[in-house]
PDB file of C-alpha atoms in Angstrom:
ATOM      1  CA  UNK A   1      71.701  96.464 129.881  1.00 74.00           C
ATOM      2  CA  UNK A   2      74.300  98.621 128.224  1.00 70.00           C
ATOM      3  CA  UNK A   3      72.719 101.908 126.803  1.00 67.00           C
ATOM      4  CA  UNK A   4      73.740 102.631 123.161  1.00 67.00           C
ATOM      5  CA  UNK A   5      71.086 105.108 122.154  1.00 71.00           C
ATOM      6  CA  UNK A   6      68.607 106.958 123.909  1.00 70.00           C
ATOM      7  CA  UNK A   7      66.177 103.956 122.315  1.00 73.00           C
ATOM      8  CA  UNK A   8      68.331 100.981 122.031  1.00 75.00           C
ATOM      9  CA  UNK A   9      69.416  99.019 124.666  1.00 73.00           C
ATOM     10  CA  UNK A  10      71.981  96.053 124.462  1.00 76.00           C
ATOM     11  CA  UNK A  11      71.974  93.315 126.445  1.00 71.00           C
ATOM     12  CA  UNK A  12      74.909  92.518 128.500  1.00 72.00           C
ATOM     13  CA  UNK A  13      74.565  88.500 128.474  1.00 74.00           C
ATOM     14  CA  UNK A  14      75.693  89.042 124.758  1.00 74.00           C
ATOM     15  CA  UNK A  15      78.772  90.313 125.270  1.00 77.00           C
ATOM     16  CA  UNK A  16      82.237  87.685 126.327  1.00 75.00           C
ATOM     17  CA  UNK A  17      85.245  89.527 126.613  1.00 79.00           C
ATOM     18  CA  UNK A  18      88.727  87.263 126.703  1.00 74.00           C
ATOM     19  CA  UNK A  19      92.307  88.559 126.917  1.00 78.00           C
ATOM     20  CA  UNK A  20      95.564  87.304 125.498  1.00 75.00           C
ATOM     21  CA  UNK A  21      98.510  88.575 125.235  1.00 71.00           C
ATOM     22  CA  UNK A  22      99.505  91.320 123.102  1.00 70.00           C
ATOM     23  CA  UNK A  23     102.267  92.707 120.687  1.00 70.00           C
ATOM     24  CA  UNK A  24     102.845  96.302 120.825  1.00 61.00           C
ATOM     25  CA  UNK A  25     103.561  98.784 124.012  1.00 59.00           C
ATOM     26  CA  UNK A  26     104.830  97.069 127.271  1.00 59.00           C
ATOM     27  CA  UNK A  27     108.305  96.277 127.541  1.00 62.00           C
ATOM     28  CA  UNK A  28     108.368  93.102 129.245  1.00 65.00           C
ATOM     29  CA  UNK A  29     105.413  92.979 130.030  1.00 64.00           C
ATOM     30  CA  UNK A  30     104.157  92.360 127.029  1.00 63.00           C
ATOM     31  CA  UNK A  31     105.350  88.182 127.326  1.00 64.00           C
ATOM     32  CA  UNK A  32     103.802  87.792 130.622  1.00 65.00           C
ATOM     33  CA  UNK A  33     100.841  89.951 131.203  1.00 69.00           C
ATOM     34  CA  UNK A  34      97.518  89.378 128.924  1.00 72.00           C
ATOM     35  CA  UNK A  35      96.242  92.910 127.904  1.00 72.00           C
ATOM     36  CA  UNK A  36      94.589  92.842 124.396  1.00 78.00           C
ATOM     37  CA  UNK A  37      91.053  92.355 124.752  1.00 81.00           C
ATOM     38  CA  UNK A  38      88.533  90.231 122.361  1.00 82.00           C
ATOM     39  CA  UNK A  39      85.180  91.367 122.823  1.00 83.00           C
ATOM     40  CA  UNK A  40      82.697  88.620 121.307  1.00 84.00           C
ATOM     41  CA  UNK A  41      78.965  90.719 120.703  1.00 84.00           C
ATOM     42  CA  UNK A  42      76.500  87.569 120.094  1.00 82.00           C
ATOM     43  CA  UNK A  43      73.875  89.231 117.313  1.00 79.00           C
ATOM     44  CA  UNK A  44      71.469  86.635 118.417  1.00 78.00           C
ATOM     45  CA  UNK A  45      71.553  87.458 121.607  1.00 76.00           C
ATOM     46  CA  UNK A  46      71.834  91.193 121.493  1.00 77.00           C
ATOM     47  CA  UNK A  47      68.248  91.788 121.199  1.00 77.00           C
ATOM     48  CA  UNK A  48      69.081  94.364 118.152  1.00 80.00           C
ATOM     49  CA  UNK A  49      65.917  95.234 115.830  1.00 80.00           C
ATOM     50  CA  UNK A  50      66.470  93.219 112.382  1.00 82.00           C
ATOM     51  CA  UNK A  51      67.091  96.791 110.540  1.00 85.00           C
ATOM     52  CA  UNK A  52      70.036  97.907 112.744  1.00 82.00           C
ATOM     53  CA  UNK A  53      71.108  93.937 113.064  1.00 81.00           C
ATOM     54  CA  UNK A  54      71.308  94.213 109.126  1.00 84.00           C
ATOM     55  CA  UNK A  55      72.926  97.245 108.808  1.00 83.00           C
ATOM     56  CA  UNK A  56      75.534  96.608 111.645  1.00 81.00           C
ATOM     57  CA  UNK A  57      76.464  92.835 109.923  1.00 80.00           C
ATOM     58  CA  UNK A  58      77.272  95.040 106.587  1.00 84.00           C
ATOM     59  CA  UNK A  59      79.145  97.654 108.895  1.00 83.00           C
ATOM     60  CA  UNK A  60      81.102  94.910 110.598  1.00 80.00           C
ATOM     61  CA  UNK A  61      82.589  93.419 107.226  1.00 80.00           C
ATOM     62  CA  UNK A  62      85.724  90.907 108.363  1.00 82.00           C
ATOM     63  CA  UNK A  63      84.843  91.661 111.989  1.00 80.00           C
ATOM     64  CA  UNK A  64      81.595  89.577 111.563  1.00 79.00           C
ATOM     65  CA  UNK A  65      82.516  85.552 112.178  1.00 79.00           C
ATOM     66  CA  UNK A  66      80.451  82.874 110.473  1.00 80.00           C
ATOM     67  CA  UNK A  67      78.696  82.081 114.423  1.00 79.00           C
ATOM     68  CA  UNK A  68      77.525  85.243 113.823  1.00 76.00           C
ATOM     69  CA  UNK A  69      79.215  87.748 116.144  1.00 81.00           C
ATOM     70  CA  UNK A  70      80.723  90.801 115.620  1.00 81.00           C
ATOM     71  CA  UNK A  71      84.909  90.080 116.805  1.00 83.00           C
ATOM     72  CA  UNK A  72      86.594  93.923 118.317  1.00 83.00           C
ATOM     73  CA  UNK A  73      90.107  93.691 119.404  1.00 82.00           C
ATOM     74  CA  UNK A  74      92.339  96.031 121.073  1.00 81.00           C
ATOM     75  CA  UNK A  75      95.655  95.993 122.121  1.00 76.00           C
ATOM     76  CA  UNK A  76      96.828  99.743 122.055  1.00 73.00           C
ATOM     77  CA  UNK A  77      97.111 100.948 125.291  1.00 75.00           C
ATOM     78  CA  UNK A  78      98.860  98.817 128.186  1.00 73.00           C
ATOM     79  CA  UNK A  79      96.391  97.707 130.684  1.00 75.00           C
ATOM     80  CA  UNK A  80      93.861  95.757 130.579  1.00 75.00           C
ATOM     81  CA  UNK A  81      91.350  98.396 131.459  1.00 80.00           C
ATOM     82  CA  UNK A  82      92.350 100.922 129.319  1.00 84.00           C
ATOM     83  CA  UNK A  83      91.622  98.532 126.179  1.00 83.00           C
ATOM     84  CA  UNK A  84      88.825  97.099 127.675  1.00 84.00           C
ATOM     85  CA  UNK A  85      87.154 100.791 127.555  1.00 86.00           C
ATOM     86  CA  UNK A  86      88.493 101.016 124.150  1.00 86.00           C
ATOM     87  CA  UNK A  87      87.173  98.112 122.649  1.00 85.00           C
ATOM     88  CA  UNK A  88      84.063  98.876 124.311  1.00 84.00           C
ATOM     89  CA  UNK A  89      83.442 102.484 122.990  1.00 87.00           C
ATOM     90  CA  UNK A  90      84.474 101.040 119.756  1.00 86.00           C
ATOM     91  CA  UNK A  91      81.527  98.576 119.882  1.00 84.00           C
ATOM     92  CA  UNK A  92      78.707 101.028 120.730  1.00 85.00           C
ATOM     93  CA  UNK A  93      80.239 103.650 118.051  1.00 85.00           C
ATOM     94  CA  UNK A  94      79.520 100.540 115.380  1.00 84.00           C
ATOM     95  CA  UNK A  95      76.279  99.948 116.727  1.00 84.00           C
ATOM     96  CA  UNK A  96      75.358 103.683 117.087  1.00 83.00           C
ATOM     97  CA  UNK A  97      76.421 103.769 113.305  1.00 83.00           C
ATOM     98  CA  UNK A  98      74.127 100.866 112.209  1.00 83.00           C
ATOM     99  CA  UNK A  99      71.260 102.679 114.588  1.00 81.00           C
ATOM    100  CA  UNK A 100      70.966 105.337 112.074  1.00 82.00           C
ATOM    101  CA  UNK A 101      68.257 104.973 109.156  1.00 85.00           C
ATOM    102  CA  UNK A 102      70.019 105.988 106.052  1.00 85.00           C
ATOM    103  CA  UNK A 103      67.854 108.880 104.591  1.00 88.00           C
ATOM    104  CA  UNK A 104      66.199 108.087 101.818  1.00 89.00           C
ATOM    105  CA  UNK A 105      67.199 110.284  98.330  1.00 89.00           C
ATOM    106  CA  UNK A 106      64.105 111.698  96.717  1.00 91.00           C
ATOM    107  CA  UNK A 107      64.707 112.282  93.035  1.00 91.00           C
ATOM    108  CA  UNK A 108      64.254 115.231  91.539  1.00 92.00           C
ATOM    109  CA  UNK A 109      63.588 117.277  88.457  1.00 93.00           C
ATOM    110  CA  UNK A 110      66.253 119.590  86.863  1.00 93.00           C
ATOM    111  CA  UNK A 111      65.485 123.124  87.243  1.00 95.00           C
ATOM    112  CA  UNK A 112      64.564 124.665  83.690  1.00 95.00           C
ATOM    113  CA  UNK A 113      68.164 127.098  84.998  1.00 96.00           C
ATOM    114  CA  UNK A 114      70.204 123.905  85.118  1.00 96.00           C
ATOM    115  CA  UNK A 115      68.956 122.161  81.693  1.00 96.00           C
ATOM    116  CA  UNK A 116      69.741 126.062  79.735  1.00 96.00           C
ATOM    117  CA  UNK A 117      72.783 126.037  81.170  1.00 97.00           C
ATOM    118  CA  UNK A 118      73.941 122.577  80.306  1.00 97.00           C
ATOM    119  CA  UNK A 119      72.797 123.410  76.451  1.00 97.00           C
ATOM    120  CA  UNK A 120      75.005 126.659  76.830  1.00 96.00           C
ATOM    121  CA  UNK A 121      78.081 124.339  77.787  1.00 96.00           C
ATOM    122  CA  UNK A 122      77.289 121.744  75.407  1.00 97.00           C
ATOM    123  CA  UNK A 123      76.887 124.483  72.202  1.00 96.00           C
ATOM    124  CA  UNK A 124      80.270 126.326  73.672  1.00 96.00           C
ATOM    125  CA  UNK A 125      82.666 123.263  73.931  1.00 95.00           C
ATOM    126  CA  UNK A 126      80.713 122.446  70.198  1.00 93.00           C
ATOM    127  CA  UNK A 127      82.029 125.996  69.215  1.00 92.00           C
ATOM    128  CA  UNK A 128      85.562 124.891  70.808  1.00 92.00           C
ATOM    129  CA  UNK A 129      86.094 121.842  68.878  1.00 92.00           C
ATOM    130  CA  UNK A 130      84.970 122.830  65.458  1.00 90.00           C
ATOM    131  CA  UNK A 131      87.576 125.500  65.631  1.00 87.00           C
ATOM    132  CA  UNK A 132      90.511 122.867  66.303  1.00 89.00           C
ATOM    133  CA  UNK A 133      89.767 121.426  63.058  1.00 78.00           C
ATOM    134  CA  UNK A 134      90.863 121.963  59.617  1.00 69.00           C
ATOM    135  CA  UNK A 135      94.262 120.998  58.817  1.00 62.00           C
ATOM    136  CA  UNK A 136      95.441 121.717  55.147  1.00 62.00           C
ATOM    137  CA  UNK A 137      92.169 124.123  54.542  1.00 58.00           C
ATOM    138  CA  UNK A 138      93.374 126.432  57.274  1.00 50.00           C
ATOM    139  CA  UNK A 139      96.686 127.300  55.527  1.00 51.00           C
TER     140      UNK A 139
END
């Protein structure tokens, strides 16, 4: 089990990593050696709760397929390893990100302050306008 939050708890059976090769940093390497990482997360197998499941298929946008897993890719650094960790941490920041309950907005009243001074506004840029006016009376 991979520990995301101090609550949630992924399971590791979900995850397939694969590498192929990739473009960027390398030198030659980069046509023989198979660095960039694909790290598959299987949402059915995760074991996420269904709110944080939700919320991490809208965070995921084009990185969710139609099987239903969540696709992260790296490539940046040269070893294997190194993206490995990379695509990794990327992962648990998503899910950390979905783990988080938006707060809910409570709507409120304007103050009495707030509606006088909105009048006050209102009645000045009134005052403004009217003045512009006139045309041929004004001469």
């Amino acid at each position: 089990m991979i520990q995301v939050t101090k609550t949630l708890m992924l399971d590791e059976r979900a995850l397939e990593e694969t590498f192929v090769r990739a473009s960027g940093p390398g030198g030659q390497n980069v046509n023989k050696v198979e660095t960039a990482v694909l790290l598959r997360l299987n949402l059915d197998r995760a074991g996420l709760p269904p709110p944080v499941r939700a919320r991490l298929e809208k965070l995921a946008g084009k990185r969710l397929t139609l099987e239903g897993e969540v696709l992260i890719t790296s490539q940046q650094h040269r070893t294997q390893e190194r993206n490995r960790a990379e695509a990794m941490a990327a992962l648990i920041r998503l899910i950390q990100r979905a783990a988080i309950a938006p707060v809910r907005r409570v709507a409120t009243k304007p103050s009495f302050g707030s509606k006088l001074r909105r009048l006050e506004e209102k009645a000045h840029r009134a005052r403004i306008k009217r003045g512009r006016g006139g045309g041929a009376e004004r001469e």
